[in-house]
Each structure stands twice: as structure tokens, then as C-alpha cells.
C-alpha positions as a Python dict, from the first residue, in 0.01 Angstrom:
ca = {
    (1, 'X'): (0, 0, 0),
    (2, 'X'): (222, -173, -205),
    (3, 'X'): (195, -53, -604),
    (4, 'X'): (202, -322, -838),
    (5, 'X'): (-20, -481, -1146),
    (6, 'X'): (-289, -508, -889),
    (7, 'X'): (-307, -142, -781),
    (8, 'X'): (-487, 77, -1010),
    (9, 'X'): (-581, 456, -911),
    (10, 'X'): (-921, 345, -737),
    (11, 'X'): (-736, 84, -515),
    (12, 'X'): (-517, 341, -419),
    (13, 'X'): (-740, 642, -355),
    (14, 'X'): (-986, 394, -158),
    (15, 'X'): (-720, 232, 77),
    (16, 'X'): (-588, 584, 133),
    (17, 'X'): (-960, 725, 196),
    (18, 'X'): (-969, 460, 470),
    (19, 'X'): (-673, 527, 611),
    (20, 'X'): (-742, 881, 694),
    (21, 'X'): (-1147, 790, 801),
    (22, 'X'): (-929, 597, 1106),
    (23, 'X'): (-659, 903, 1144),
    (24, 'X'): (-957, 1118, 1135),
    (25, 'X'): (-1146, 899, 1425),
    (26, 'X'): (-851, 893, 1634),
    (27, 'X'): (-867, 1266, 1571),
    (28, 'X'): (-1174, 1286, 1724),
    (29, 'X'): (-1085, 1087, 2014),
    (30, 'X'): (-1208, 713, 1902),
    (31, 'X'): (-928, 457, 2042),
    (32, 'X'): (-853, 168, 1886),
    (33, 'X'): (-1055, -78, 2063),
    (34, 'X'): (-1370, 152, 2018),
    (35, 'X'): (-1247, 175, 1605),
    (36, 'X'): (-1213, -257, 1607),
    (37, 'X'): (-1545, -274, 1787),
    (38, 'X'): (-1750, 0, 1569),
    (39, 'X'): (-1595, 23, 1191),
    (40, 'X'): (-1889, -134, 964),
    (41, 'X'): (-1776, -515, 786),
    (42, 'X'): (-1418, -480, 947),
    (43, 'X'): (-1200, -777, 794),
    (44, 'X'): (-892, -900, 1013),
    (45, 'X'): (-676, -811, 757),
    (46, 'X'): (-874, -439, 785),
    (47, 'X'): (-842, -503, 1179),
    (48, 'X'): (-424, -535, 1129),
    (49, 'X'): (-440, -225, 922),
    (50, 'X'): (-613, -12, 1183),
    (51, 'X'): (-397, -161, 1450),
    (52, 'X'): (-105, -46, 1238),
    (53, 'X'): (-181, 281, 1189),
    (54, 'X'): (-296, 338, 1599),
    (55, 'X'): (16, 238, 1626),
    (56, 'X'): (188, 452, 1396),
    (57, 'X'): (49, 749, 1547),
    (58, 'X'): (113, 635, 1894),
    (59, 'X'): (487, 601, 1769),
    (60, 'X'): (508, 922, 1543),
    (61, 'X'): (221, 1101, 1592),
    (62, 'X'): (-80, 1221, 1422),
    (63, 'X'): (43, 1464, 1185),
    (64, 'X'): (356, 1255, 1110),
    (65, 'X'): (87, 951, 1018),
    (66, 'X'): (-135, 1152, 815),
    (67, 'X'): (149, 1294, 647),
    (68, 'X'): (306, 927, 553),
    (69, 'X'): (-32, 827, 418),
    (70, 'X'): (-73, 1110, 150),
    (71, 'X'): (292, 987, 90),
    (72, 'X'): (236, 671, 76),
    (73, 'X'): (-90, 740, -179),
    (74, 'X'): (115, 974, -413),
    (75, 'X'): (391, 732, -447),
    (76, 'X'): (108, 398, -520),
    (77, 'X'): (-46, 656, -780),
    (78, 'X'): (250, 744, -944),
    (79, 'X'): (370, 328, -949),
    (80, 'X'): (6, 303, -1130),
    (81, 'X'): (106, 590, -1344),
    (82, 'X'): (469, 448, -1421),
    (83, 'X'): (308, 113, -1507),
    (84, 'X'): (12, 241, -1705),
    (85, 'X'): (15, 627, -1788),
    (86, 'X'): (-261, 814, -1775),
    (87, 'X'): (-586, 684, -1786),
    (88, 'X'): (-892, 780, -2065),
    (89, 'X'): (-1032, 1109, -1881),
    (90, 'X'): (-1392, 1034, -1900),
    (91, 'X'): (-1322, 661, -1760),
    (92, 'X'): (-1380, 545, -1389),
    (93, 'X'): (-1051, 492, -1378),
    (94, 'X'): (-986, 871, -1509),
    (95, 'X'): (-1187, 1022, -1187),
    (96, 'X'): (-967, 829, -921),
    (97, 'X'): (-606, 936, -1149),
    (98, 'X'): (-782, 1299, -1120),
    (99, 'X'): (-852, 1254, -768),
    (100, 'X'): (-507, 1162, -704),
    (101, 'X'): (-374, 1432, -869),
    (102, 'X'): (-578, 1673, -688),
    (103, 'X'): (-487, 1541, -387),
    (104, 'X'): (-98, 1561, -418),
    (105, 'X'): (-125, 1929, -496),
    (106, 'X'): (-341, 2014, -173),
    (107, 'X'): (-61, 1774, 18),
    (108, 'X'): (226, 1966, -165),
    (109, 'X'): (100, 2281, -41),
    (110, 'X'): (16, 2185, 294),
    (111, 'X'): (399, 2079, 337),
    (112, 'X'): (462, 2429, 166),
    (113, 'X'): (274, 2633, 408),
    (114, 'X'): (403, 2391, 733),
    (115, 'X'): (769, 2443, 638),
    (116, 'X'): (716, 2835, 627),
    (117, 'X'): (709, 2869, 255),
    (118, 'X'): (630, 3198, 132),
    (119, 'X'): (236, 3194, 28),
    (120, 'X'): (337, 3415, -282),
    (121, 'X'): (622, 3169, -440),
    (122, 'X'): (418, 2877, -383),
    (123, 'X'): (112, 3067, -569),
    (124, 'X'): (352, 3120, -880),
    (125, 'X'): (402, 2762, -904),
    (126, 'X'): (-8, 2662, -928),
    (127, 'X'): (-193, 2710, -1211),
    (128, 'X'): (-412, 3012, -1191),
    (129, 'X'): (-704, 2807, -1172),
    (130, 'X'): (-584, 2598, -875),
    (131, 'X'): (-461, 2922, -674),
    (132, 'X'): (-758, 2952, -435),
    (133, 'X'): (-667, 2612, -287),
    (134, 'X'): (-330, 2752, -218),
    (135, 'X'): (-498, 3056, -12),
    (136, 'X'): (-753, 2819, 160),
    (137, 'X'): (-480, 2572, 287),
    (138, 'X'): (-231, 2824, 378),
    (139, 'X'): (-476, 3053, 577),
    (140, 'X'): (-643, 2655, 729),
    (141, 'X'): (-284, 2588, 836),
    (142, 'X'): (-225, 3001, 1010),
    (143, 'X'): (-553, 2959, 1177),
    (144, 'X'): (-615, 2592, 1280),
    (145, 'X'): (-300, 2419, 1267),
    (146, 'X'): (-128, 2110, 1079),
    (147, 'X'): (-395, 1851, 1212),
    (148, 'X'): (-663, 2076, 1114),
    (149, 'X'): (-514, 2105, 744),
    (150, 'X'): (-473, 1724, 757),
    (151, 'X'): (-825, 1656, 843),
    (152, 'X'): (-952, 1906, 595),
    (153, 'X'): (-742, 1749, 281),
    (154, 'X'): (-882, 1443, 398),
    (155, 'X'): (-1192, 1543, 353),
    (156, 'X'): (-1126, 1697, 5),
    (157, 'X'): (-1011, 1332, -107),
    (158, 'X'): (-1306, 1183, 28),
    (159, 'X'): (-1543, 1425, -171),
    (160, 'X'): (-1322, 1357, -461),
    (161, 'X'): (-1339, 1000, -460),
    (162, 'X'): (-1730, 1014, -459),
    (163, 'X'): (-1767, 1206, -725),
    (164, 'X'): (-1884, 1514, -488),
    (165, 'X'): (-1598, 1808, -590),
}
């Protein structure tokens, strides 16, 4: 994703949410050729992108991909947020900046809990109304690992974007 005039928070929350519906396949066991053959009104520039990121986690690994595409989204939301500030709350536009927002606080704890943060510091730092998502994502990580976590924030984005959270 590269953030310029053209990006706006939709473009980036969709091309993320895409992103981790492949990392999520290959997750699951899909391969690529399976993914090219199967993925509903697939584009060859959408073919490229799925070939990229199979081969991104054949290079790096799954976590290490998932991890580069919440990256990757927080930094295209904040180059929409440095160009335009913050959208009108109650616009379209408003849900995708708050989706993108949510989203880089379950990704900042994630990293929290994988690098061995203490769960009590990194509850000081969340608002008190955001402090069961620390407990849920530190005690997703202790119990069903890093990929788990992944595929779970993934899914949080997903509900997010369509209007379900």
C-alpha cells in the first residue's frame, strides 16, 4: 500500500482486510495455486498481490507477514491522517479512520503481549474502556499462540470494516 492523495482510510482498511483473508487462507492450509484458482473476481494485479504475499510468508513466515501488514495498514492510515486529519465521525469515511484506530491498538498489544510485556503496564496505558481487549489478546496469545492472535485481530478488522463491532 502506498499512502498518497489516492488512499483514504477505506482504501486502506479494505486492501489490508484482503490481505489478511489470503494470510488467513494460507493459515488454513489453501496454497497459492488453490487461492489464484478459487478467490471470487481475482484481477491480475489482485493475482500479483496474492503471489506476493505467498511469497512473503514463504520467505518470512506467517506471523512475520501478518505482522508487516497491520504495519503496513497503520502507517497508510496515519499518511491519510497526516494528509487529511481526522475525518467527520459520523461520515463513511469516519467508520474506516475508527476502524483503523481500533485496529492499531489490538496490533500494539499483540506486539506487547509477544515481546513479554507485563499484562499490568500495558493495561495502565489503555483507556479503561478499551482494557478488556488488552485481557482478551494477552490471554489469546498465552493460550493459542502468535498466529492464533493474528488470525483473531484479523477478524476484529474485518467485523470492523462491515460495520459489525
Amino acid at each position: 500500500m502506498k499512502t498518497g492523495t489516492k488512499q483514504s482510510f477505506e482504501t486502506c482498511g479494505l486492501i489490508t482486510s484482503e490481505y489478511v483473508t489470503v494470510l488467513q487462507l494460507l493459515k488454513q492450509g489453501f496454497t497459492e495455486k488453490q487461492l489464484l484458482a478459487s478467490l471470487p473476481g481475482l484481477t491480475d494485479s489482485g493475482a500479483e498481490r496474492v503471489e506476493a504475499l505467498v511469497d512473503a510468508v514463504n520467505k518470512k513466515g506467517l506471523t512475520e507477514t501478518f505482522s508487516a501488514v497491520n504495519s503496513e495498514y497503520a502507517r497508510c492510515s496515519q499518511g491519510v491522517y497526516d494528509l487529511r486529519g481526522a475525518p467527520d465521525p459520523v461520515s463513511r469515511e469516519g467508520h474506516f479512520y475508527f476502524c483503523a484506530g481500533e485496529n492499531k491498538l489490538r496490533y500494539e498489544i499483540l506486539m506487547a503481549a509477544s515481546l513479554q510485556a507485563p499484562e499490568d503496564e500495558v493495561l495502565t496505558q489503555v483507556p479503561r474502556q478499551r482494557q478488556r481487549i488488552v485481557q482478551a489478546i494477552f490471554d489469546l496469545y498465552r493460550d493459542d499462540g502468535l498466529p492464533a492472535a493474528f488470525d483473531a485481530i484479523g477478524d476484529e478488522l474485518k467485523y470492523c470494516l462491515n460495520g459489525e463491532s
